[in-house]
Coordinates of C-alpha atoms in Angstrom, one line a residue:
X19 CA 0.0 0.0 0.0
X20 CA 1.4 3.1 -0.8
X21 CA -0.7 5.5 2.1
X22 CA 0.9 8.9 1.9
X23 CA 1.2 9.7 5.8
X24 CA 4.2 11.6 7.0
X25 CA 6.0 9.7 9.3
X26 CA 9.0 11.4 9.9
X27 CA 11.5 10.9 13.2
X28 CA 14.0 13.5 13.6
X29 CA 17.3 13.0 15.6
X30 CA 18.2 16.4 16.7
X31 CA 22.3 17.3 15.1
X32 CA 23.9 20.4 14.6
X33 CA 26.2 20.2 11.6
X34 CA 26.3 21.1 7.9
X35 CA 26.7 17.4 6.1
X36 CA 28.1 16.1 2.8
X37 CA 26.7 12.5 2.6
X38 CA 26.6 10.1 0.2
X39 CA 24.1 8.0 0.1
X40 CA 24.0 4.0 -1.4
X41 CA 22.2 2.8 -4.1
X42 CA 20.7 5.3 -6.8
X43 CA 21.4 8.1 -4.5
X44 CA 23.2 10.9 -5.8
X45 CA 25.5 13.0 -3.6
X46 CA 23.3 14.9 -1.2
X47 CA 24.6 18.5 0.0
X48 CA 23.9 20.9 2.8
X49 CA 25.8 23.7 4.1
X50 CA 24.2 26.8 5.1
X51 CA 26.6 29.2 7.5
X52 CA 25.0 29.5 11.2
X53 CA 22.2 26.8 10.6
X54 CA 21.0 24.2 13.2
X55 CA 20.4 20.9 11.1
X56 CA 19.0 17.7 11.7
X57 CA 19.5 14.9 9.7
X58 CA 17.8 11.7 10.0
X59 CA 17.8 8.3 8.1
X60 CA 13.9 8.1 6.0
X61 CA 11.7 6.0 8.6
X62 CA 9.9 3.7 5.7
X63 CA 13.3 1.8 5.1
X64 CA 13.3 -1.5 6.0
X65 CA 16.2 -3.5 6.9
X66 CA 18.4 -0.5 6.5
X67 CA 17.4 -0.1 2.6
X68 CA 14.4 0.8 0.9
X69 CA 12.2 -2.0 -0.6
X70 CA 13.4 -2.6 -4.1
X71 CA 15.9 0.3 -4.5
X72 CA 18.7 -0.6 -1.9
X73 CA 19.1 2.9 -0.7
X74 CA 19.3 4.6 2.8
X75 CA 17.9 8.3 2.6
X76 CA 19.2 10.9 4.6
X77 CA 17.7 14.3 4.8
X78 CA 18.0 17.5 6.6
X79 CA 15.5 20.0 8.3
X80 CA 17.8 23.6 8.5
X81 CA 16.6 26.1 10.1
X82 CA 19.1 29.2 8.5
X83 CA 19.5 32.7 10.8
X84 CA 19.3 34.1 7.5
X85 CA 16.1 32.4 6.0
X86 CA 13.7 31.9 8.9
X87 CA 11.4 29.8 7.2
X88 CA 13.0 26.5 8.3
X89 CA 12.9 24.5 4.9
X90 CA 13.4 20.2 4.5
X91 CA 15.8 19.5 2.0
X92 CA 15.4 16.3 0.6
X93 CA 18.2 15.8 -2.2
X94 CA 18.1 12.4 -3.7
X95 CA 17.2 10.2 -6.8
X96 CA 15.6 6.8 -6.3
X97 CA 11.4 6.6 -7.4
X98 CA 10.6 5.6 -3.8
X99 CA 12.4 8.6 -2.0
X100 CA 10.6 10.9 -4.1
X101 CA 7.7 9.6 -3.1
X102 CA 7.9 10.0 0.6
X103 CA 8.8 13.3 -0.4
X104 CA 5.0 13.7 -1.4
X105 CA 3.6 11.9 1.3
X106 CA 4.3 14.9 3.6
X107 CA 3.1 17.4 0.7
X108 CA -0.1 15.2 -0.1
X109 CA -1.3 14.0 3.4
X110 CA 0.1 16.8 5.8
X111 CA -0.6 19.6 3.4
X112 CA -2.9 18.4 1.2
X113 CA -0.7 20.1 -2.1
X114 CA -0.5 19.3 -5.8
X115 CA 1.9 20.2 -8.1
X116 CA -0.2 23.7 -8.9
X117 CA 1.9 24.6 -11.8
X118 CA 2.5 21.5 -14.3
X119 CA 1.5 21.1 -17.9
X120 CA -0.9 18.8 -17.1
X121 CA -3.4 21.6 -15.0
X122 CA -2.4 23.9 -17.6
X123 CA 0.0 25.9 -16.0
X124 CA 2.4 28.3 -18.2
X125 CA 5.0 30.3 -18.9
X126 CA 4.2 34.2 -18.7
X127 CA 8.0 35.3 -19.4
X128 CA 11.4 35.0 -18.9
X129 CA 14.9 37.1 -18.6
X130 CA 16.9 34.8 -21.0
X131 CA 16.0 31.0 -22.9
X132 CA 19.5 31.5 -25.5
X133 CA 20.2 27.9 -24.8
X134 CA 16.9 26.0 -23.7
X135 CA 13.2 27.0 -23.7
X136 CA 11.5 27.6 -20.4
X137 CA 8.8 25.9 -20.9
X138 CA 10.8 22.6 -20.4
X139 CA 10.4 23.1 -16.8
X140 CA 7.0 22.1 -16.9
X141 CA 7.2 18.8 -18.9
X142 CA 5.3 16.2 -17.3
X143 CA 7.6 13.4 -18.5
X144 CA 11.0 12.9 -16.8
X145 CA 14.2 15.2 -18.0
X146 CA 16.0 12.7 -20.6
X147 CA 19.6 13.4 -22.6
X148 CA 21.2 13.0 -25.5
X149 CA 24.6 13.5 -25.9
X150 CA 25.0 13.6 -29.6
X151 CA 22.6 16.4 -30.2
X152 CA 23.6 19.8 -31.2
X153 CA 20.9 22.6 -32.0
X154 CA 22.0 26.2 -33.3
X155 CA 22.1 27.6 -29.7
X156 CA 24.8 24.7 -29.0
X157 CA 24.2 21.2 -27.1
X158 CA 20.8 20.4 -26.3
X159 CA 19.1 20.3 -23.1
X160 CA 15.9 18.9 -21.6
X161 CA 15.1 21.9 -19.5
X162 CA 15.7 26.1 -19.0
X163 CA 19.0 26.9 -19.7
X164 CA 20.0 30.7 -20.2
X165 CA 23.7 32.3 -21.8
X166 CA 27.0 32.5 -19.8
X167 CA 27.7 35.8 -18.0
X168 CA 24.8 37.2 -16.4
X169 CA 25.6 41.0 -15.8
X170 CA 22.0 41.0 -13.4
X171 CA 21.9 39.4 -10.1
X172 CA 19.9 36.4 -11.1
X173 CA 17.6 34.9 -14.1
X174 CA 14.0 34.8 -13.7
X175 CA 11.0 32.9 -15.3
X176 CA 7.2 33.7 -14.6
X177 CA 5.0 31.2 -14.1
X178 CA 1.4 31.0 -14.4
X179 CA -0.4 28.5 -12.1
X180 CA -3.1 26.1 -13.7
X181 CA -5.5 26.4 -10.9
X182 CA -7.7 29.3 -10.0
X183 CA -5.1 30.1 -7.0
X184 CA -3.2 27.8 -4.5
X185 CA -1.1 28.4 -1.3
X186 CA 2.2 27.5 -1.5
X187 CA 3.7 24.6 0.6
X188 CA 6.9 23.7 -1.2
X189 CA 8.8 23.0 -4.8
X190 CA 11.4 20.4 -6.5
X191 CA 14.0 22.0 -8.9
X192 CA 15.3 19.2 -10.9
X193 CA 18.8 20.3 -12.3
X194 CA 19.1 16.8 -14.1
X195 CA 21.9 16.5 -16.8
X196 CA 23.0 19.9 -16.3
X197 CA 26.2 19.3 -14.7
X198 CA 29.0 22.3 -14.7
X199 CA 26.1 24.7 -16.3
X200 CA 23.2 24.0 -13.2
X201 CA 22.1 26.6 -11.3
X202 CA 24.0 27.5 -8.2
X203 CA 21.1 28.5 -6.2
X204 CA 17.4 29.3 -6.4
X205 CA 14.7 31.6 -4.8
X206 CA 11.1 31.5 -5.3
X207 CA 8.9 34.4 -5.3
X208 CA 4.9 34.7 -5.4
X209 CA 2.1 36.9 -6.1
X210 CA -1.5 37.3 -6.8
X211 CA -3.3 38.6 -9.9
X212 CA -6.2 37.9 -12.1
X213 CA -4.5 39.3 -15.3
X214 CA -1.3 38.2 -17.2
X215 CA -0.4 41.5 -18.4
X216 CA 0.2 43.2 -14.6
X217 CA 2.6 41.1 -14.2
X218 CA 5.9 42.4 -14.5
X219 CA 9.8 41.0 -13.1
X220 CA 9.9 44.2 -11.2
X221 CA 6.2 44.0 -10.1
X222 CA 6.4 45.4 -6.0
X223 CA 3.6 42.4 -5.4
X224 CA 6.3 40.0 -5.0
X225 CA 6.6 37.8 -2.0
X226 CA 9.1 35.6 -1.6
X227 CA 7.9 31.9 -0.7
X228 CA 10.8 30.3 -0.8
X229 CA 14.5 31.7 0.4
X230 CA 17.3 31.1 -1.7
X231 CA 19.0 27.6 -1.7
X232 CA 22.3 25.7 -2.8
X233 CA 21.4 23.4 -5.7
X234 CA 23.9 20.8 -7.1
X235 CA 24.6 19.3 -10.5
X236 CA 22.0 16.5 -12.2
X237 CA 19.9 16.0 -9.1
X238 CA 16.9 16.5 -7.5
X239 CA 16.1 19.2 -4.6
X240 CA 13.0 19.0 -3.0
X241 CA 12.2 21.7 -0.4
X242 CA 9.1 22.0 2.1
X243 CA 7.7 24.9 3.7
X244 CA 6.5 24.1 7.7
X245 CA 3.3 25.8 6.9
X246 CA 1.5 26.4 3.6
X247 CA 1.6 30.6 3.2
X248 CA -1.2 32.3 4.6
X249 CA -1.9 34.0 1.4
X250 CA -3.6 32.5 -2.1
X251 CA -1.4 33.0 -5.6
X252 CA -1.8 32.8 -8.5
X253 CA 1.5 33.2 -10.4
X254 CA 5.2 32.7 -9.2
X255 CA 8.7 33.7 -9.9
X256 CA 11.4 31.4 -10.0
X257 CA 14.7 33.1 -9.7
X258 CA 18.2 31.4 -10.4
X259 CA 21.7 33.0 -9.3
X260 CA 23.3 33.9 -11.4
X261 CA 22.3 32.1 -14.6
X262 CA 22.7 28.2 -15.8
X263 CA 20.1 25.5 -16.1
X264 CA 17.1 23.7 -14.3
X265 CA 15.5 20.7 -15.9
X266 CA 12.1 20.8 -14.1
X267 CA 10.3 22.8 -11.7
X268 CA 7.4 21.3 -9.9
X269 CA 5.1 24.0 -7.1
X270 CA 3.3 22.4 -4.6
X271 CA 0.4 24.0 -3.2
X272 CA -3.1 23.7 -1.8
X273 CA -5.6 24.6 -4.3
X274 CA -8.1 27.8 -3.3
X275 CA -11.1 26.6 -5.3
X276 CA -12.3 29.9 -7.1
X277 CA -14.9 32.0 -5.8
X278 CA -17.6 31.4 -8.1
X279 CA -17.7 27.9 -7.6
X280 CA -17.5 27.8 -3.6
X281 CA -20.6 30.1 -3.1
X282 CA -22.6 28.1 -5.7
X283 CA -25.6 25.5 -5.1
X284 CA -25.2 23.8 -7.7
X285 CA -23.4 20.4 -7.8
X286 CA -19.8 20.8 -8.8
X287 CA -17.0 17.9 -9.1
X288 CA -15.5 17.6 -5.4
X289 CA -12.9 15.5 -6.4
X290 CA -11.5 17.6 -9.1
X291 CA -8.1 18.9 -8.0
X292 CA -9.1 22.4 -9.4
X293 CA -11.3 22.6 -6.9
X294 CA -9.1 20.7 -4.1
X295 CA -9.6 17.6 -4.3
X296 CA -6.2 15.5 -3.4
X297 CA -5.6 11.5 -3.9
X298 CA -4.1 10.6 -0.4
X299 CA -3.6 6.5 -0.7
X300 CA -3.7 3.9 -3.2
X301 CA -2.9 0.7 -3.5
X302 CA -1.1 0.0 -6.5
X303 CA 0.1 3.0 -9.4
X304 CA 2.7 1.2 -11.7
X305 CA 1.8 2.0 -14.5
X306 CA 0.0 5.0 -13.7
X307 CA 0.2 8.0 -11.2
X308 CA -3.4 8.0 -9.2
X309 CA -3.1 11.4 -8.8
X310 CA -4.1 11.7 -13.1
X311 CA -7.8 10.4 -12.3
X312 CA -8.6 14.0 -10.2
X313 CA -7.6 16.2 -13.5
X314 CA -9.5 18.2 -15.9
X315 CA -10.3 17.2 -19.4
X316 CA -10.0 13.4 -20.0
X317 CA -6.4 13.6 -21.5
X318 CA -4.4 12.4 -24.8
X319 CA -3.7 9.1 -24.2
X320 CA -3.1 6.2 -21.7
X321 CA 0.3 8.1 -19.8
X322 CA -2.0 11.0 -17.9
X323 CA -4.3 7.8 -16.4
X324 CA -4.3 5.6 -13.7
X325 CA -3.5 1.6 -14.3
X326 CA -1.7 -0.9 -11.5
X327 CA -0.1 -4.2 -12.4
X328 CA -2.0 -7.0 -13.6
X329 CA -3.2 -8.9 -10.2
X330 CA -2.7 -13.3 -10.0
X331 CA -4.2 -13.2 -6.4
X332 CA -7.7 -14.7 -6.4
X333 CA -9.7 -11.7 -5.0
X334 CA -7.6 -9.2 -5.5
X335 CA -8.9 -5.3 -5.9
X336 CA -6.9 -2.3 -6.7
X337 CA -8.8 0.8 -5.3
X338 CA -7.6 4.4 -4.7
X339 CA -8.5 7.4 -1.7
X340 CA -9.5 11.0 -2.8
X341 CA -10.5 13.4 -0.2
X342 CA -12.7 15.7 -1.5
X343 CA -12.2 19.5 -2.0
X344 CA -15.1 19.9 0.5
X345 CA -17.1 18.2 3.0
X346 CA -20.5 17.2 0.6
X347 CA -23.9 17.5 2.3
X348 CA -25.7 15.3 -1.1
X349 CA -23.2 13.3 -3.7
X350 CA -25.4 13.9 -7.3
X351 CA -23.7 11.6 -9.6
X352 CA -20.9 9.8 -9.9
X353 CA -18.9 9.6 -13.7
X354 CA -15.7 6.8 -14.0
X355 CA -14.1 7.4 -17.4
X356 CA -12.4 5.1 -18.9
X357 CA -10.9 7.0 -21.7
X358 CA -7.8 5.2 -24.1
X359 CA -8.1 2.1 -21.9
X360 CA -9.3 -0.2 -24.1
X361 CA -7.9 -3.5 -23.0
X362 CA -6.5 -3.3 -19.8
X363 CA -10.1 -1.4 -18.5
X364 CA -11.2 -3.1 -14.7
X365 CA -13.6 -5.4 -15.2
X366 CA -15.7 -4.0 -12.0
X367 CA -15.8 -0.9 -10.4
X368 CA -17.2 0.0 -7.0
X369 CA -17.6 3.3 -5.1
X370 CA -17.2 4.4 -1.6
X371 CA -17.7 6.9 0.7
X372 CA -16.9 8.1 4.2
X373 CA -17.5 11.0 6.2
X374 CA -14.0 11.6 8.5
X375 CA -12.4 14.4 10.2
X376 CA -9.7 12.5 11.1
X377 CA -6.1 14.2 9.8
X378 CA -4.9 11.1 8.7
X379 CA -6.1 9.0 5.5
X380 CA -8.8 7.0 6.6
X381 CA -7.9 3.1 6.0
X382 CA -9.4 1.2 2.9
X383 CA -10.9 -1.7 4.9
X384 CA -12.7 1.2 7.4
X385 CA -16.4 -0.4 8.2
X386 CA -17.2 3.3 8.0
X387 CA -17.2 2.7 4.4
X388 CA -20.7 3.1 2.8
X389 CA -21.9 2.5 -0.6
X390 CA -22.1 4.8 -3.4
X391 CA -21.6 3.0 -6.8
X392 CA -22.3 -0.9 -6.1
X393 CA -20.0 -3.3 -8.0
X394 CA -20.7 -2.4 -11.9
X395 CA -19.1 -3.6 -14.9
X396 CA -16.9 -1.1 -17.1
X397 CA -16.3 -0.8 -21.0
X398 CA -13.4 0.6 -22.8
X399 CA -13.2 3.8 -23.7
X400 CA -16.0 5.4 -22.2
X401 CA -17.7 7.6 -19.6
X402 CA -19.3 5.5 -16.9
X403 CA -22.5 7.5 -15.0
X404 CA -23.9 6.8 -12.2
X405 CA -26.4 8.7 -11.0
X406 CA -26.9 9.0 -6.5
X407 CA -30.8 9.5 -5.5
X408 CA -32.0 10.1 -2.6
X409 CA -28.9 9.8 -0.3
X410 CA -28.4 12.9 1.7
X411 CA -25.0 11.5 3.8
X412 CA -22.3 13.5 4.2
X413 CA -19.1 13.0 2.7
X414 CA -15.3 13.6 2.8
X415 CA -13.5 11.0 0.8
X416 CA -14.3 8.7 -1.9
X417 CA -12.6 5.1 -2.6
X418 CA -12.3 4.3 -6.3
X419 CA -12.4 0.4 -6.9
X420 CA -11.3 -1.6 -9.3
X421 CA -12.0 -5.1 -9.5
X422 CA -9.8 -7.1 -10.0
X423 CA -7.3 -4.4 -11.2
X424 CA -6.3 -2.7 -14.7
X425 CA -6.3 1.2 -15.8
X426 CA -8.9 4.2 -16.1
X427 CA -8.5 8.0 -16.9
X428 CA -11.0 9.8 -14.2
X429 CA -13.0 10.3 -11.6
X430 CA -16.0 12.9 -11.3
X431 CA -18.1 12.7 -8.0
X432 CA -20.4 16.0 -8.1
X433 CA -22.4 17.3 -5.3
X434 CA -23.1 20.2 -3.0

């Protein structure tokens, strides 16, 4: 099971750290003058490895004189790591990544692109490489690279979210393959505005959300805020010193649902992550990130879905947890698509829902479970719609299903 709850055990240090770590790990840095840090080993390895990767992950909480915000700096490479990373995000925080592709997010404008576009940093896919290529600009790069020699303090890009607004609880800066022509450091700024064309670099709206930090060549830096900002945003400035190249940039946040929708009476889609809905647990996401089946549109092909591995166990289920963006008084309907699955579809699909203020992920095998959708066969290809009468429960999560196991593209439950 692969329940995102933060589970984190520091062991109080004081020390800046160069570690290595085994495995897949990359070298993991952190030295910030006159900062208290604590490192600890990653409380969901087992044995003194991870399950399947065979590396022990070490990360830092510093708390720097000069950035008060104390940040986690979680530098590392391995699938696994990464996704404990999230946990925290996702189940303490309740955050998406606010500014990827995928929710539309997009590029506003940027100081410099001479070598590599900005709008790499918000590829979906992973950062890939090939040594061998050569554009007019020079060697090409999977992410934003800008030209030597920055006469300015720092680069900048401006980002615009893909959700109506979000609070900001943390970001990855993926610097992969750019090694000797990374960026040194990074800062991210934030503001909020309903128009593109206010904003401006030298806008005096800018708040900075996340201090400036030591980044390393070709790896990951993940960095969490202990509180999401108090504030909404909309768009935000990532600023790198004093030039070079990031391969991705991923903004975690918790979505503000926009106005219009909150004061309406009319059934909306809970679960949609423009309007806050967050996948917290599921059980099985091999082939396919969970998190897909809470975005708009119904996507371009099988990649932006959700599908587990194909299940031998006699009685085996596949299902997946989504709170909902708000506590729902009447669920309406109830639409499972199954969009570019065509042969790997669930045979079954069943429905839950719960009502829990508990801050942790309620468990899959709760009794508290009640029955939305009973167990229904699926097709390929299509929208599924159920429609809910006369069942006036409240409602805070929803369990997706799928019997025994296979893929599907989304998830709509709408109510009020």
């Amino acid at each position: 099971m692969l329940c995102r709850k933060p589970r984190l055990c520091l062991a109080p240090a004081a020390f800046c750290f160069d570690h290595v770590m085994r495995g897949f790990c990359r070298k993991a840095t952190c030295c910030v003058s006159g900062s208290s840090v604590q490192l600890y080993d990653n409380p969901y390895k087992r044995g003194g490895v991870f399950d399947g990767v065979g590396s022990i992950l070490t990360c830092a909480v510093v708390n720097s004189p000069a950035s008060p915000s104390r940040i986690l700096v979680m530098k590392y490479f391995s699938h696994d790591e990464a996704a404990d990373f999230l946990s925290v995000v996702t189940s303490k925080h309740l955050a998406v990544d606010v500014i990827g592709r995928k929710l539309g997010g997009t590029v506003v404008s940027c100081s410099n692109e001479w070598f590599a576009e900005a709008s790499n940093l918000l590829e979906p896919r992973a950062p890939t490489r090939d040594a061998t290529k050569f554009v007019y600009a020079g060697a090409w790069y999977d992410g934003w690279e800008t030209r030597r020699h920055n006469e300015e303090e720092y680069d900048w890009v401006i980002l615009k979210m893909g959700v109506a607004a979000a609070r900001i609880v943390g970001c990855e800066v993926d610097t992969a393959f750019f090694n000797g022509n990374h960026a040194p450091e990074i800062s991210v700024d934030a503001l909020y505005s309903e128009s593109d064309d206010e904003i401006l670099e030298t806008d005096d709206r800018w708040e900075e959300v996340i201090p400036k930090k030591e980044c390393g060549p070709s790896q990951r830096h993940f960095m969490l805020r202990d509180t999401a900002t108090e504030g909404s945003y909309t768009h935000v400035k990532l600023k790198m010193y004093p030039d070079g190249g990031i391969a991705r940039f991923r903004l975690y946040g918790r979505v503000t649902p926009p106005a219009s929708l909150t004061a309406s009476s009319d059934p909306i889609d809970l679960a949609s992550v423009c309007n806050g809905g967050v996948t917290l647990c599921v059980s099985d996401q091999h082939f396919g990130s969970a998190d897909n089946i809470l975005l708009p549109g119904r996507g371009h092909d099988m990649s932006d879905g959700w599908e587990t591995t194909r299940s031998r166990a006699p009685g085996h289920v596949d299902w997946a947890i989504v709170q909902l963006g708000r506590r729902s008084s009447r669920i309406t309907s109830i639409i499972v698509d199954t969009a570019h699955f065509r042969g790997n579809f669930p045979q079954f699909i069943t429905v839950h829902g719960i009502d829990s203020t508990s801050p942790t992920p309620p468990a899959h095998d709760d009794p508290k479970w009640f029955t939305l959708v009973d167990k229904s066969k699926t097709g390929p290809d299509a929208e599924h719609i159920y429609e809910i009468k006369d069942f006036n429960v409240n409602a805070t999560h929803v369990k997706l299903t799928m019997i025994p196991d296979g893929g599907l593209k989304r998830i709509r439950v709408f109510g009020n």
